[in-house]
């Protein structure tokens, strides 16, 4: 066999391989879109269609009903308290990434604890601690302080399940960036606050936003821990997920899906913010490469 025929055979084989690879890629992409549509898009479409089943009048009535508005306000209140606190705690992860100290590994493990503990167990722990029959129940009752079945318990439960999100986003980012710039600033006489404000914070800005977005999404949709400590008191201790559950258990399906669609709209806004922050982080990483 001549060299020309060998070359033709090799080219034919390579073309066939490329066609096979291209076909495999197309099939994989189509399969991925089918799975995405079946398990993600279809449930969302069902929620919206069920919410609008009886028209926009019923839809808006369910959303602007007093108990639904109270649940929305409580949800936003829990998010508005827990997210800033987690923001402060996440920025404190600067110490974990920049310094070596005794107990550092234990602290990192504790940060990950809410990932491994069931939210229901977390809520039960707060009931055992602060409930009427809990360890601090009598002391709190004597001082007319109510935590469980009240707003403070909901905030504490939300805070517990959202602790890792900001910190876990920032720690790897700051470890990757290193401490060269901070050390240079220290040698030039900068204070700790000046270092953080002018060097650390600009470097972690988009990672911080990404962590806050994830934390907000988790806080807004939390059900298990909040369900245990809330008491399900309508208009007082029901967040939006709990209000949806109550409406559905009462067979008021249209109202339940209407309120669920409100949660869906909030989730889509958070998703857009997440995508925006991810694109900014990717752009910064690309620009940082030589």
Short mmCIF file of N, CA and C in Angstrom, two decimals, residues 16 35 53 75 78 93 100 119 123 130 143 155-156 181 217-218 231 236 240 256-257 261 275:
data_model
loop_
_atom_site.label_atom_id
_atom_site.label_comp_id
_atom_site.label_asym_id
_atom_site.label_seq_id
_atom_site.Cartn_x
_atom_site.Cartn_y
_atom_site.Cartn_z
N UNK A 16 -14.19 10.23 10.21
CA UNK A 16 -15.25 9.40 10.80
C UNK A 16 -15.26 9.54 12.33
N UNK A 35 -33.27 16.43 30.24
CA UNK A 35 -33.29 16.25 31.70
C UNK A 35 -33.60 17.57 32.39
N UNK A 53 -54.57 29.31 37.30
CA UNK A 53 -55.64 28.42 36.86
C UNK A 53 -57.00 29.11 36.89
N UNK A 75 -40.52 36.69 56.16
CA UNK A 75 -39.44 36.11 55.37
C UNK A 75 -38.37 37.13 55.08
N UNK A 78 -36.42 37.93 58.28
CA UNK A 78 -35.43 36.90 58.62
C UNK A 78 -34.23 36.98 57.70
N UNK A 93 -13.87 35.30 58.03
CA UNK A 93 -13.10 34.17 57.51
C UNK A 93 -11.74 34.63 56.99
N UNK A 100 -2.36 31.55 60.67
CA UNK A 100 -2.31 30.22 61.24
C UNK A 100 -2.43 30.34 62.76
N UNK A 119 -31.61 20.30 58.96
CA UNK A 119 -32.27 21.51 59.47
C UNK A 119 -33.32 21.24 60.54
N UNK A 123 -33.47 22.91 64.25
CA UNK A 123 -34.63 23.54 64.89
C UNK A 123 -34.97 22.89 66.21
N UNK A 130 -34.26 26.70 74.16
CA UNK A 130 -35.00 27.93 74.49
C UNK A 130 -36.51 27.72 74.63
N UNK A 143 -38.14 36.35 82.58
CA UNK A 143 -37.81 37.68 82.06
C UNK A 143 -38.69 38.07 80.88
N UNK A 155 -35.28 33.67 63.25
CA UNK A 155 -34.03 34.28 62.81
C UNK A 155 -32.84 33.40 63.19
N UNK A 156 -32.84 32.85 64.40
CA UNK A 156 -31.74 31.98 64.83
C UNK A 156 -31.65 30.73 63.96
N UNK A 181 -0.08 41.12 48.97
CA UNK A 181 -0.46 42.53 48.94
C UNK A 181 -0.66 43.08 50.35
N UNK A 217 -30.67 33.22 49.04
CA UNK A 217 -31.54 32.19 48.47
C UNK A 217 -31.85 31.10 49.49
N UNK A 218 -30.83 30.69 50.24
CA UNK A 218 -31.02 29.64 51.25
C UNK A 218 -31.92 30.13 52.38
N UNK A 231 -43.93 27.36 65.19
CA UNK A 231 -45.25 27.15 65.78
C UNK A 231 -46.39 27.28 64.80
N UNK A 236 -48.26 35.54 62.14
CA UNK A 236 -47.26 35.92 63.14
C UNK A 236 -45.92 35.22 62.91
N UNK A 240 -42.98 32.43 54.13
CA UNK A 240 -43.64 32.06 52.88
C UNK A 240 -43.65 30.54 52.64
N UNK A 256 -52.03 28.26 47.23
CA UNK A 256 -50.70 27.72 47.56
C UNK A 256 -49.74 27.92 46.39
N UNK A 257 -50.19 27.60 45.18
CA UNK A 257 -49.31 27.78 44.02
C UNK A 257 -49.09 29.26 43.70
N UNK A 261 -45.49 30.81 43.53
CA UNK A 261 -44.97 31.55 42.36
C UNK A 261 -44.31 32.85 42.79
N UNK A 275 -25.89 34.72 38.63
CA UNK A 275 -25.25 34.60 37.32
C UNK A 275 -24.37 35.81 37.04
#
